[in-house]
Short mmCIF file of C-alpha atoms and ligand atoms in Angstrom, two decimals:
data_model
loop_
_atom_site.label_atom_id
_atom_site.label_comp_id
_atom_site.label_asym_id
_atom_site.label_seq_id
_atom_site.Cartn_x
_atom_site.Cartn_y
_atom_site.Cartn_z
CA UNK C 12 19.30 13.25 4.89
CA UNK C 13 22.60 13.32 7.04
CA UNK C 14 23.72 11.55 9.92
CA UNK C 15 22.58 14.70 12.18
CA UNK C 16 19.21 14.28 11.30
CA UNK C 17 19.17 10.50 11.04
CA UNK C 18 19.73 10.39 14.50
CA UNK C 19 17.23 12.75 15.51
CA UNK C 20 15.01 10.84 13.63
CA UNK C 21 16.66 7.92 15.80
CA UNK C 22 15.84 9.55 19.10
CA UNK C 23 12.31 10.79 18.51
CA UNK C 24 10.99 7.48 17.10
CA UNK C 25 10.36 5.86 20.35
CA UNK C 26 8.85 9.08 21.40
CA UNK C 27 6.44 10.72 19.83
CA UNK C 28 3.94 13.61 20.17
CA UNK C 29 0.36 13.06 19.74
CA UNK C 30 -2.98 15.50 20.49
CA UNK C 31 -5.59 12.97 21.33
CA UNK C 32 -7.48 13.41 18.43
CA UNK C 33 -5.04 13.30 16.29
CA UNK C 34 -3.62 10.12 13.46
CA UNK C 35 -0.26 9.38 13.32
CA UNK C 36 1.82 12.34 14.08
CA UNK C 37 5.99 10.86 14.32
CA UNK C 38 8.42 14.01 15.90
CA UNK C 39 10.84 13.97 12.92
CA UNK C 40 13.66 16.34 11.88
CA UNK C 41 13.20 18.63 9.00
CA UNK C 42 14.22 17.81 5.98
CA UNK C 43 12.78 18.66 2.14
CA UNK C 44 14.23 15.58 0.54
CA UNK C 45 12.48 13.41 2.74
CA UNK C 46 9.60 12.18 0.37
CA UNK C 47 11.71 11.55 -2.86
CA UNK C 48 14.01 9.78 -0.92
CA UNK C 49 11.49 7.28 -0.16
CA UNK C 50 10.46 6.51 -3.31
CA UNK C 51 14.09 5.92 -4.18
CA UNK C 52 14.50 3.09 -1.44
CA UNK C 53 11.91 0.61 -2.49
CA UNK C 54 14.05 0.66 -5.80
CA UNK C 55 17.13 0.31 -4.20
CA UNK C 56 16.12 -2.57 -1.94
CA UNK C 57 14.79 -4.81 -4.78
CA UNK C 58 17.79 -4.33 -6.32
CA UNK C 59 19.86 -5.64 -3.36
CA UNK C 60 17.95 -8.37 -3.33
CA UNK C 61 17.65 -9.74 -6.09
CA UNK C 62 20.99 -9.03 -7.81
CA UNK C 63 22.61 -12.70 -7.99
CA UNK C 64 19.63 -14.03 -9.33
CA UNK C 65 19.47 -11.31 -12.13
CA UNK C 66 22.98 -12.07 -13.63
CA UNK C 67 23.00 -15.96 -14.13
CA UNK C 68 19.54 -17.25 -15.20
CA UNK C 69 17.69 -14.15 -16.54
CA UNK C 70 16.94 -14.26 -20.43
CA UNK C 71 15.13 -10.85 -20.77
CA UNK C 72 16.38 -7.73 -18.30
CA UNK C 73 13.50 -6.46 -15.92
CA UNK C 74 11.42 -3.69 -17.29
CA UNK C 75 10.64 -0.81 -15.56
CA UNK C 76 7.35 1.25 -16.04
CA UNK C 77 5.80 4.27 -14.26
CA UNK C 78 2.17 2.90 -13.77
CA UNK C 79 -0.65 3.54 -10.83
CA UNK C 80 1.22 6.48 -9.71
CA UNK C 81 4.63 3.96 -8.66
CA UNK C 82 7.26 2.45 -10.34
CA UNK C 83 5.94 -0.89 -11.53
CA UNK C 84 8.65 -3.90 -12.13
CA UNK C 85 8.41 -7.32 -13.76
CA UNK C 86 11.53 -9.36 -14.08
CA UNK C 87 10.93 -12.42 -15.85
CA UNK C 88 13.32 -15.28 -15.55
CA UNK C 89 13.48 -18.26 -18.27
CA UNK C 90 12.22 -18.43 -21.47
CA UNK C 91 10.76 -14.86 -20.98
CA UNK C 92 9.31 -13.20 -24.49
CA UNK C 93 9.54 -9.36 -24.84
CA UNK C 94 5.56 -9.73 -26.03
CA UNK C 95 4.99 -10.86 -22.58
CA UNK C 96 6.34 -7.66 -20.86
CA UNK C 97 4.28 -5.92 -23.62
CA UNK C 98 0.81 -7.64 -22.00
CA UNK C 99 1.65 -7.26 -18.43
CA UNK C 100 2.39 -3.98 -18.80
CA UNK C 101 -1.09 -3.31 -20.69
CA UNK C 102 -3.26 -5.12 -18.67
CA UNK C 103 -1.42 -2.75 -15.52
CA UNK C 104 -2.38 0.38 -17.87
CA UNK C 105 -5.78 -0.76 -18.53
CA UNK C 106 -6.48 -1.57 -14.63
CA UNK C 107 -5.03 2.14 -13.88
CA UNK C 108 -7.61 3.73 -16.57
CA UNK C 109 -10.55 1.74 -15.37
CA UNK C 110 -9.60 2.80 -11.57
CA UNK C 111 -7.97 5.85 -11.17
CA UNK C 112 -9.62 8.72 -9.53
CA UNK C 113 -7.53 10.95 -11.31
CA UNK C 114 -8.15 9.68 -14.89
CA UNK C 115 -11.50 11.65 -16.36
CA UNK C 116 -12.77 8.32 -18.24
CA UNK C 117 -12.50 5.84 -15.42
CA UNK C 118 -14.96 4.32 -13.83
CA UNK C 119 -14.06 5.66 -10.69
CA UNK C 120 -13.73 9.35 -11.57
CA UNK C 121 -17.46 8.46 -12.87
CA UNK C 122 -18.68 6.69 -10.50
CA UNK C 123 -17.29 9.87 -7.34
CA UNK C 124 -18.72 12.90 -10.46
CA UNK C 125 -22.21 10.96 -10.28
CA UNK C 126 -22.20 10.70 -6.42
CA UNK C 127 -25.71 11.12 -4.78
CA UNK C 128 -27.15 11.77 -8.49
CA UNK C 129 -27.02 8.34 -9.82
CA UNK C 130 -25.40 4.79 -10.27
CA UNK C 131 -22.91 4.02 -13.14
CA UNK C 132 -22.73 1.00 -14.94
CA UNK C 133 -18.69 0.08 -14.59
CA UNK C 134 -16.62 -2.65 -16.24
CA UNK C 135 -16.11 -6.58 -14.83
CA UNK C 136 -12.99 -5.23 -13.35
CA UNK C 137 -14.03 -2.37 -11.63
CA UNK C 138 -16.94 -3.83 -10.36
CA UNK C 139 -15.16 -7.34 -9.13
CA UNK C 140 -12.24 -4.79 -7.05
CA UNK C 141 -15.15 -2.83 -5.64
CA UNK C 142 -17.20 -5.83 -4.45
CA UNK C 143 -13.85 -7.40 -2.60
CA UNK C 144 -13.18 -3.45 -0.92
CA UNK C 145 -16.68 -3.73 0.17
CA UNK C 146 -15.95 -7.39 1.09
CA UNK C 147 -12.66 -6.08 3.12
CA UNK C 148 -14.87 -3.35 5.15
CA UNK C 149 -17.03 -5.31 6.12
CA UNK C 150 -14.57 -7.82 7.53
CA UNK C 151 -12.18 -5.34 9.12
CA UNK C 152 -15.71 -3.62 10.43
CA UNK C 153 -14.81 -0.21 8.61
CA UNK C 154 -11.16 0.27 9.23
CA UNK C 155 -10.54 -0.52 5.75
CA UNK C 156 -13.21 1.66 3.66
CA UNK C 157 -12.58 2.42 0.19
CA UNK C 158 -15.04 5.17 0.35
CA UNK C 159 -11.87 7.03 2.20
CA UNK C 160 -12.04 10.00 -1.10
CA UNK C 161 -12.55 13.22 0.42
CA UNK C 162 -10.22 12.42 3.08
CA UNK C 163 -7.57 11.65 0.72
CA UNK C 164 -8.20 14.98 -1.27
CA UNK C 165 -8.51 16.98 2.00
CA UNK C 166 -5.86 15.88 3.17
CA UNK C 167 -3.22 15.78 -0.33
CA UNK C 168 -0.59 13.89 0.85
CA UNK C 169 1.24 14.34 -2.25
CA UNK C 170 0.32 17.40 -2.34
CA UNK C 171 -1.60 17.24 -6.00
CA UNK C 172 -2.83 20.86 -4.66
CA UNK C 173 0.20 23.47 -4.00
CA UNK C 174 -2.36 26.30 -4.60
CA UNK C 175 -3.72 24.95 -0.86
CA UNK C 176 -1.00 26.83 0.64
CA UNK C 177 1.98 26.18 3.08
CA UNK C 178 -0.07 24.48 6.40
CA UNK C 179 -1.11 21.46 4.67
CA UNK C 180 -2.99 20.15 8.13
CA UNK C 181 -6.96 20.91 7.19
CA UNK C 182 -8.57 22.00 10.00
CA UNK C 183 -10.63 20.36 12.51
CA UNK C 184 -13.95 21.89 11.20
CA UNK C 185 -13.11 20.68 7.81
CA UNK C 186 -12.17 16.76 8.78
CA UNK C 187 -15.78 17.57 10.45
CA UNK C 188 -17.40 18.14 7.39
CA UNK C 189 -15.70 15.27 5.17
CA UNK C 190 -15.85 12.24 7.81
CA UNK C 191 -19.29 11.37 7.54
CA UNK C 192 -19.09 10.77 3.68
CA UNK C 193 -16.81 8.56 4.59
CA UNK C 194 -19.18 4.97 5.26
CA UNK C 195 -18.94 2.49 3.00
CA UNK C 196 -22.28 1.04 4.22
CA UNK C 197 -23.18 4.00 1.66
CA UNK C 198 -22.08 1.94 -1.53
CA UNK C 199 -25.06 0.43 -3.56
CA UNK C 200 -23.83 -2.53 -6.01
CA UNK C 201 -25.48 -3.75 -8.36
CA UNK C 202 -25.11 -7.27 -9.90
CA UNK C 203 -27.80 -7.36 -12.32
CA UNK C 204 -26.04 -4.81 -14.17
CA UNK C 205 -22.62 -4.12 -13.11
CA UNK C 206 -23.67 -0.64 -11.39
CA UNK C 207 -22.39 1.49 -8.76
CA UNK C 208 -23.92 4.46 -6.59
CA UNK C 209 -22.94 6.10 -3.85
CA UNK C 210 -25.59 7.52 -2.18
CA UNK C 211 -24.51 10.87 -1.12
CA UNK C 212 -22.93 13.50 -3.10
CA UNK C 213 -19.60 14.22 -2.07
CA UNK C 214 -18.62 10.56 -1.36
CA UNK C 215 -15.50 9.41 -3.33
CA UNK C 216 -13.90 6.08 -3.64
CA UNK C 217 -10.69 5.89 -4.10
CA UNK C 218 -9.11 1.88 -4.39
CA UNK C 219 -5.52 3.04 -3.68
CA UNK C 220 -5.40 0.47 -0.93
CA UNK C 221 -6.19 -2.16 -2.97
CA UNK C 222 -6.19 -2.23 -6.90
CA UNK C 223 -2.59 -2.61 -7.08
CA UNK C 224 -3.34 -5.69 -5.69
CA UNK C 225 -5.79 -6.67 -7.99
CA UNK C 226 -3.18 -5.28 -11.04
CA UNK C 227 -0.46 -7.27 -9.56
CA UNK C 228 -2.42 -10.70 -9.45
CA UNK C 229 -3.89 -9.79 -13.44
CA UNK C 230 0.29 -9.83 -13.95
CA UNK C 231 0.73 -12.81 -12.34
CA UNK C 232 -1.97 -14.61 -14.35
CA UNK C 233 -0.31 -13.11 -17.69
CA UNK C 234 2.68 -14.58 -17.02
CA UNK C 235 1.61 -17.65 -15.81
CA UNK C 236 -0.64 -18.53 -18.97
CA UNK C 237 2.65 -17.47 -20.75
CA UNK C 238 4.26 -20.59 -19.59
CA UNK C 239 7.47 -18.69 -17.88
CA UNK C 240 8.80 -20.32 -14.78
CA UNK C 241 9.68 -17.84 -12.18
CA UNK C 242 9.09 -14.12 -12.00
CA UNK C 243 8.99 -10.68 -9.78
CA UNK C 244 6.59 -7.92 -10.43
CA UNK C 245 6.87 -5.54 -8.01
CA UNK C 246 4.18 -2.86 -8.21
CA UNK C 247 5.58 -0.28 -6.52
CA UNK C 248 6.00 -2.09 -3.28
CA UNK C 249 3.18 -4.92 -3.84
CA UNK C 250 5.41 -7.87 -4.48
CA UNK C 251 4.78 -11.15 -5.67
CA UNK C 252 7.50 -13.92 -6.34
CA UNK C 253 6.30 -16.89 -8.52
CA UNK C 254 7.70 -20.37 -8.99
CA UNK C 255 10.48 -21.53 -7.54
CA UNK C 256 14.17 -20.13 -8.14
CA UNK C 257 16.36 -22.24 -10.40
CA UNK C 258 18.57 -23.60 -6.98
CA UNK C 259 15.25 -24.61 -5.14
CA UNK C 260 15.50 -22.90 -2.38
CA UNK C 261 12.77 -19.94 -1.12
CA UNK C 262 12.71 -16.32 -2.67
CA UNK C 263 14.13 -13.56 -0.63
CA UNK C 264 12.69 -10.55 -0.02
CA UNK C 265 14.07 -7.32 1.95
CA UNK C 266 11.36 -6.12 4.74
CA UNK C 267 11.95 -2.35 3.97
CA UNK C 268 12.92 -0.39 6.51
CA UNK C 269 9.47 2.14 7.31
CA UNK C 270 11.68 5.05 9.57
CA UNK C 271 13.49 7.13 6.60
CA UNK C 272 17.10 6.46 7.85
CA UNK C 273 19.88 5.55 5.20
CA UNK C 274 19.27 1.47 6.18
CA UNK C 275 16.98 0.39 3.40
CA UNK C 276 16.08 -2.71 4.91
CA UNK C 277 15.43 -4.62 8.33
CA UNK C 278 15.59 -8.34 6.97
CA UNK C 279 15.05 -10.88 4.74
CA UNK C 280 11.92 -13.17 4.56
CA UNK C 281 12.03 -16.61 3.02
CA UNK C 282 9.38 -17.44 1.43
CA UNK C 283 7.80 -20.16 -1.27
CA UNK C 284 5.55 -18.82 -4.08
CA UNK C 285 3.40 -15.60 -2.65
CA UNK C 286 2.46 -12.62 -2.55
CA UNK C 287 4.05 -9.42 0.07
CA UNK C 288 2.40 -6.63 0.55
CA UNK C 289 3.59 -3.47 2.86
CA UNK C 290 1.44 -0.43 4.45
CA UNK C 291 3.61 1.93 6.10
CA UNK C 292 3.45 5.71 7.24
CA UNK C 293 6.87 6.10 4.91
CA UNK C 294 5.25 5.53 1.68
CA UNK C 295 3.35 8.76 1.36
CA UNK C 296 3.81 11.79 3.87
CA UNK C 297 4.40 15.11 4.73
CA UNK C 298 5.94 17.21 7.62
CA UNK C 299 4.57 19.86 8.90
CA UNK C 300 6.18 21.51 12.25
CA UNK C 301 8.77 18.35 12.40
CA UNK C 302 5.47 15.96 12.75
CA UNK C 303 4.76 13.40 9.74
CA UNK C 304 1.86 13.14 8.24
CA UNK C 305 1.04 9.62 6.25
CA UNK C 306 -1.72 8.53 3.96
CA UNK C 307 -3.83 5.75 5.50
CA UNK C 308 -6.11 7.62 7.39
CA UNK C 309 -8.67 6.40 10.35
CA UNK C 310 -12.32 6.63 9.20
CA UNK C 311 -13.07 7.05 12.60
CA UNK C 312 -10.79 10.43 13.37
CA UNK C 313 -10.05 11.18 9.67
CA UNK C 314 -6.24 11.65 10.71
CA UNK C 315 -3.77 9.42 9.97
CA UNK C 316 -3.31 6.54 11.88
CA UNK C 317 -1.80 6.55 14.95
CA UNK C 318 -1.09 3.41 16.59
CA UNK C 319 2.07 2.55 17.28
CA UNK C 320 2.85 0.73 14.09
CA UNK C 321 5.30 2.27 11.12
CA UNK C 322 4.15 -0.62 9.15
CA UNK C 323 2.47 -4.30 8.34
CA UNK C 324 3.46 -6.35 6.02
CA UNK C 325 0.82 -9.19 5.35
CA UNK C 326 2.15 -12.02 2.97
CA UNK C 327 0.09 -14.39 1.26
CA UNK C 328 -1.54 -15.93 -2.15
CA UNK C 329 -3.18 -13.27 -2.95
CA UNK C 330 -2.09 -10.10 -3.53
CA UNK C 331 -6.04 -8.01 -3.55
CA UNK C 332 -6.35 -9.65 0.01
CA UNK C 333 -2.62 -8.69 0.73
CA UNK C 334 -2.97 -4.97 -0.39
CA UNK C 335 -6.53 -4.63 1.34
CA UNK C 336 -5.49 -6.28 4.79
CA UNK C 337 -2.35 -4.81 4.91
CA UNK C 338 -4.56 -1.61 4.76
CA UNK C 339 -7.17 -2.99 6.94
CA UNK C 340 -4.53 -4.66 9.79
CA UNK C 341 -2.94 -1.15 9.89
CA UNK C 342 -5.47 1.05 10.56
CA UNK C 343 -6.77 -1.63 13.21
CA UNK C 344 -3.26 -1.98 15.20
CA UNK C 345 -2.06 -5.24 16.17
CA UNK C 346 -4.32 -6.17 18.88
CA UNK C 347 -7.00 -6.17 16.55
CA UNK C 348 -5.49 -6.63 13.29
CA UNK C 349 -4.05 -10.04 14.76
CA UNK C 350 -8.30 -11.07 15.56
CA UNK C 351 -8.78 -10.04 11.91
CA UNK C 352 -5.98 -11.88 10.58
CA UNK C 353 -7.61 -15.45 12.17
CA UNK C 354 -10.77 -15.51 9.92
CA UNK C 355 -7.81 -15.37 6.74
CA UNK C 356 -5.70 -18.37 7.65
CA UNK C 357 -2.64 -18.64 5.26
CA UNK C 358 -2.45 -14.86 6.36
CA UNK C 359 1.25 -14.27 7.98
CA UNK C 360 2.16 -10.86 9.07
CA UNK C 361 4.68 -9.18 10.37
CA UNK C 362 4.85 -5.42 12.13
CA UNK C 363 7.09 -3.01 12.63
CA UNK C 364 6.52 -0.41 15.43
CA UNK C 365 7.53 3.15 16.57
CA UNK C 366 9.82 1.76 19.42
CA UNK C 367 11.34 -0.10 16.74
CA UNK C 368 10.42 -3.76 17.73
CA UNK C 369 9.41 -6.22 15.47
CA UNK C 370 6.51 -8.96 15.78
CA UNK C 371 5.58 -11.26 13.38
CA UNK C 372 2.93 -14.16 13.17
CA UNK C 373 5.01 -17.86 13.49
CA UNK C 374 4.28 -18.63 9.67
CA UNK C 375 7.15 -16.44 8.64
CA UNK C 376 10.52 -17.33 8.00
CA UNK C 377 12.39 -13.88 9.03
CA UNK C 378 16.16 -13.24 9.91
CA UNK C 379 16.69 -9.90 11.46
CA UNK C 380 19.78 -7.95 9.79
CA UNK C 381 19.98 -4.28 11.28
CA UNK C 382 20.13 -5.01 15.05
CA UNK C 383 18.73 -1.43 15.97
CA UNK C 384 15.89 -3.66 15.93
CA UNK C 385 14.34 -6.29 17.92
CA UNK C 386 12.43 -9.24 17.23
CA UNK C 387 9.72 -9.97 19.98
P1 FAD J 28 -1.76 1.06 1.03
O1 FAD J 28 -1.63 0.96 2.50
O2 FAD J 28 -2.04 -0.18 0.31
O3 FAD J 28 -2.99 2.01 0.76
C1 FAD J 28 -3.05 3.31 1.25
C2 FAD J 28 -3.88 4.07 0.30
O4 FAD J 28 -5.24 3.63 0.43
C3 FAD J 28 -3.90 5.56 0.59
O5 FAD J 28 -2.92 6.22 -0.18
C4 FAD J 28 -5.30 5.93 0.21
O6 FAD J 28 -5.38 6.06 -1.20
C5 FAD J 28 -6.11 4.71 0.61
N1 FAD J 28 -6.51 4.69 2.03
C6 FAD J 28 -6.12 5.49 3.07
N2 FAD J 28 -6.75 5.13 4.20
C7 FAD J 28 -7.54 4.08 3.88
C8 FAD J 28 -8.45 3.28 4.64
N3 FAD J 28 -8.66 3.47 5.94
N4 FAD J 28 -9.11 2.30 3.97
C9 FAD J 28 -8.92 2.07 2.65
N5 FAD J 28 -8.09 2.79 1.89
C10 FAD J 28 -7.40 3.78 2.50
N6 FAD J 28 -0.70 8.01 -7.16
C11 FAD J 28 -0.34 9.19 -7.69
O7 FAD J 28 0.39 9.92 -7.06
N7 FAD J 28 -0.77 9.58 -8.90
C12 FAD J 28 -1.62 8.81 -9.63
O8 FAD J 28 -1.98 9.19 -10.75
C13 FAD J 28 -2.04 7.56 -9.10
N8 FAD J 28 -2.88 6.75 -9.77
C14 FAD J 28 -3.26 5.55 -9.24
C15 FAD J 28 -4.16 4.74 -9.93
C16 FAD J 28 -4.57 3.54 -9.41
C17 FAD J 28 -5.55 2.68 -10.17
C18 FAD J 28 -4.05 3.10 -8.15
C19 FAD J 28 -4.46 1.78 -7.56
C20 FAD J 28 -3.15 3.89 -7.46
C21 FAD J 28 -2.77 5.12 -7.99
N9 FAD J 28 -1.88 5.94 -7.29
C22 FAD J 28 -1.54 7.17 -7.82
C23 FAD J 28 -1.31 5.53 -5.98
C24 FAD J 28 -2.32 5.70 -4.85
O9 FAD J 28 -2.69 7.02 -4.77
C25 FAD J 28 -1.80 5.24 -3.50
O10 FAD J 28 -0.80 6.11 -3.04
C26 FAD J 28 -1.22 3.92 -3.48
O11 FAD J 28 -2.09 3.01 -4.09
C27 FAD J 28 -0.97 3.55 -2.03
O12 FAD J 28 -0.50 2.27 -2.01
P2 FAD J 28 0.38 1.74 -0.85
O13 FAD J 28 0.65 0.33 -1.17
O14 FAD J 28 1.50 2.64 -0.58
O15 FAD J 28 -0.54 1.88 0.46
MG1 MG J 29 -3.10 -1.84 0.87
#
């Protein structure tokens, strides 16, 4: 992207173009290399961060895998064993082939093929991440619904499906058609035996707003049992920082920066022990007509959100609840997503939005670097 286009980006931010039915539609300026460089950043920024730590007490180097459709990282710091990289990285691939809706053997691809025909008995796992989605609609009264499937595959963000054509936007009478298998009211679980239906064919899950969670908590517990002191995994963008660096004081983390300018990051958060997790329209999109298109989608409208917000950030212990109320808090705005954030106290949050100002919840320990923004 070059400066001419960076600052048309820069201008139309704070003033976008919306239909009123419409999600999240940002006025951007055209450019093909938008996507891949956003999934370049997120590397880039971890990097930044955590580069003085990496060349003094680090025993192991960070591995790198390509896992739940991101790069996944774990750097392990003191007394780290190659075996445990080996068993984090396992556990991550046996998560992804339990709960992928792309894998044919998972229990999600079998649980969507057998939608409205019957239920499917599904491992612990699968069954545990399902009941805490279910949990997470509920709470967030449907904004976050992991029965969101046929909107993600009308839609194809990442555009899986280049045989669809050039205009990627699906048409109104389409979104008609897929919204109401969208309810996650529509889920059956089943204790007794670990079972799951969904009661009309056509309905999908799809846990891409929240199993990378769940994989990067399994990680944490792997590493903890291992006995090893302080880590980072980073699962594509689903952080968690554990023990306490070697100098006492907090972790820093970079809040990545959700417009797609060449700044990769807004500021640093100081945090103990804990788990960040970041929603934003910049982590999966298209343009179409110089509007973006992003990949958490309203189940009310079945566009993409459109709110105000780039992105939320939602740090805390856990890193399921992080991923799924990052999801949920986004899709409800901040008004709203504040309420919800009440009934989860140790919750801290902070958003980032179109006009590019910055509100966070008092919790958080935040220093603003790139002044184009402002705190409020
Ligand atoms: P989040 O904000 O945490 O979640 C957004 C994602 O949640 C969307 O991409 C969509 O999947 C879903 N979603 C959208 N709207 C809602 C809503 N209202 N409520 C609930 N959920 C919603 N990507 C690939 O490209 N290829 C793969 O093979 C692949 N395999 C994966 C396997 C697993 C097990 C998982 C967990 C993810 C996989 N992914 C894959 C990535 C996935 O498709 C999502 O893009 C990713 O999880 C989004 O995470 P995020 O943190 O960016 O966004
Ligand atoms: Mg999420």
């Amino acid at each position: 992207m070059n400066l001419q286009n960076a600052l048309d980006f820069n201008k139309f931010m704070g003033k976008t173009h919306t239909k009123p039915t419409e999600g999240h539609k940002v006025v951007v300026s055209k450019s093909s290399s938008v996507p891949l460089y956003s999934s370049c950043l997120r590397v880039l920024l971890l990097s930044i961060i955590f580069i003085n730590i990496l060349s003094c007490t680090q025993t192991e180097p960070s591995r790198s895998e390509f896992a739940l459709g991101t790069v996944c990282t774990i750097t392990l710091f003191d007394q780290a064993n190659p075996s445990v990289y080996r068993d984090v990285f396992n556990r991550i691939r046996e998560i992804e082939n339990l709960m992928s809706v792309n894998i044919s053997s998972s229990d999600v691809y079998k649980i969507n093929e057998n939608a409205g025909i019957q239920p499917v008995q599904v491992h612990v796992d699968t069954f545990i991440v399902i009941e805490r989605a279910i949990f997470f609609a509920e709470s967030s009264n449907g904004a976050f619904d992991p029965t969101v499937g046929p909107l993600v595959n009308l839609w194809d963000i990442t555009g899986e499906h280049p045989d669809r054509g050039i205009d990627k936007v699906p048409s109104q009478e389409k979104i008609d058609e897929v919204l109401p298998l969208v309810n996650w009211q529509d889920v059956v679980l089943n204790k007794e035996d670990y079972s799951v239906f969904l009661r009309r064919q056509g309905m999908a899950l799809d846990l891409g707003g929240i199993a990378k969670g769940f994989a990067a908590d399994e990680a944490a517990f792997i590493i903890e049992k291992a006995g090893i002191t302080y880590a980072i995994i980073d699962l594509g963008g689903n952080v968690i920082v554990m023990g306490k660096k070697p100098d006492n004081t907090l972790w820093k983390v970079g809040l990545q920066n959700p417009t797609i300018l060449d700044i990769p990051f807004i500021g640093i958060i100081r945090t103990p022990q804990n788990s960040l997790v970041t929603s934003g329209v910049n982590e999966r999109f298209f343009i179409q007509d110089g509007l973006l298109y992003h990949h958490i989608f309203s189940p009310l409208n079945g566009y993409p959100v459109r709110n105000r917000l780039l992105s939320v950030t939602i740090i805390t212990h856990n890193s399921m609840s992080a991923d799924a109320l990052s999801t949920a808090v986004f899709v409800l705005g901040y008004e709203e997503g504040m309420i919800l954030l009440e009934s989860f106290p140790g919750a801290e949050a902070i958003f980032v939005f179109e006009d590019w100002e910055i509100r966070k919840t008092p919790g958080i320990d935040f220093e603003l670097i790139d002044e184009s923004f402002r705190m409020n």
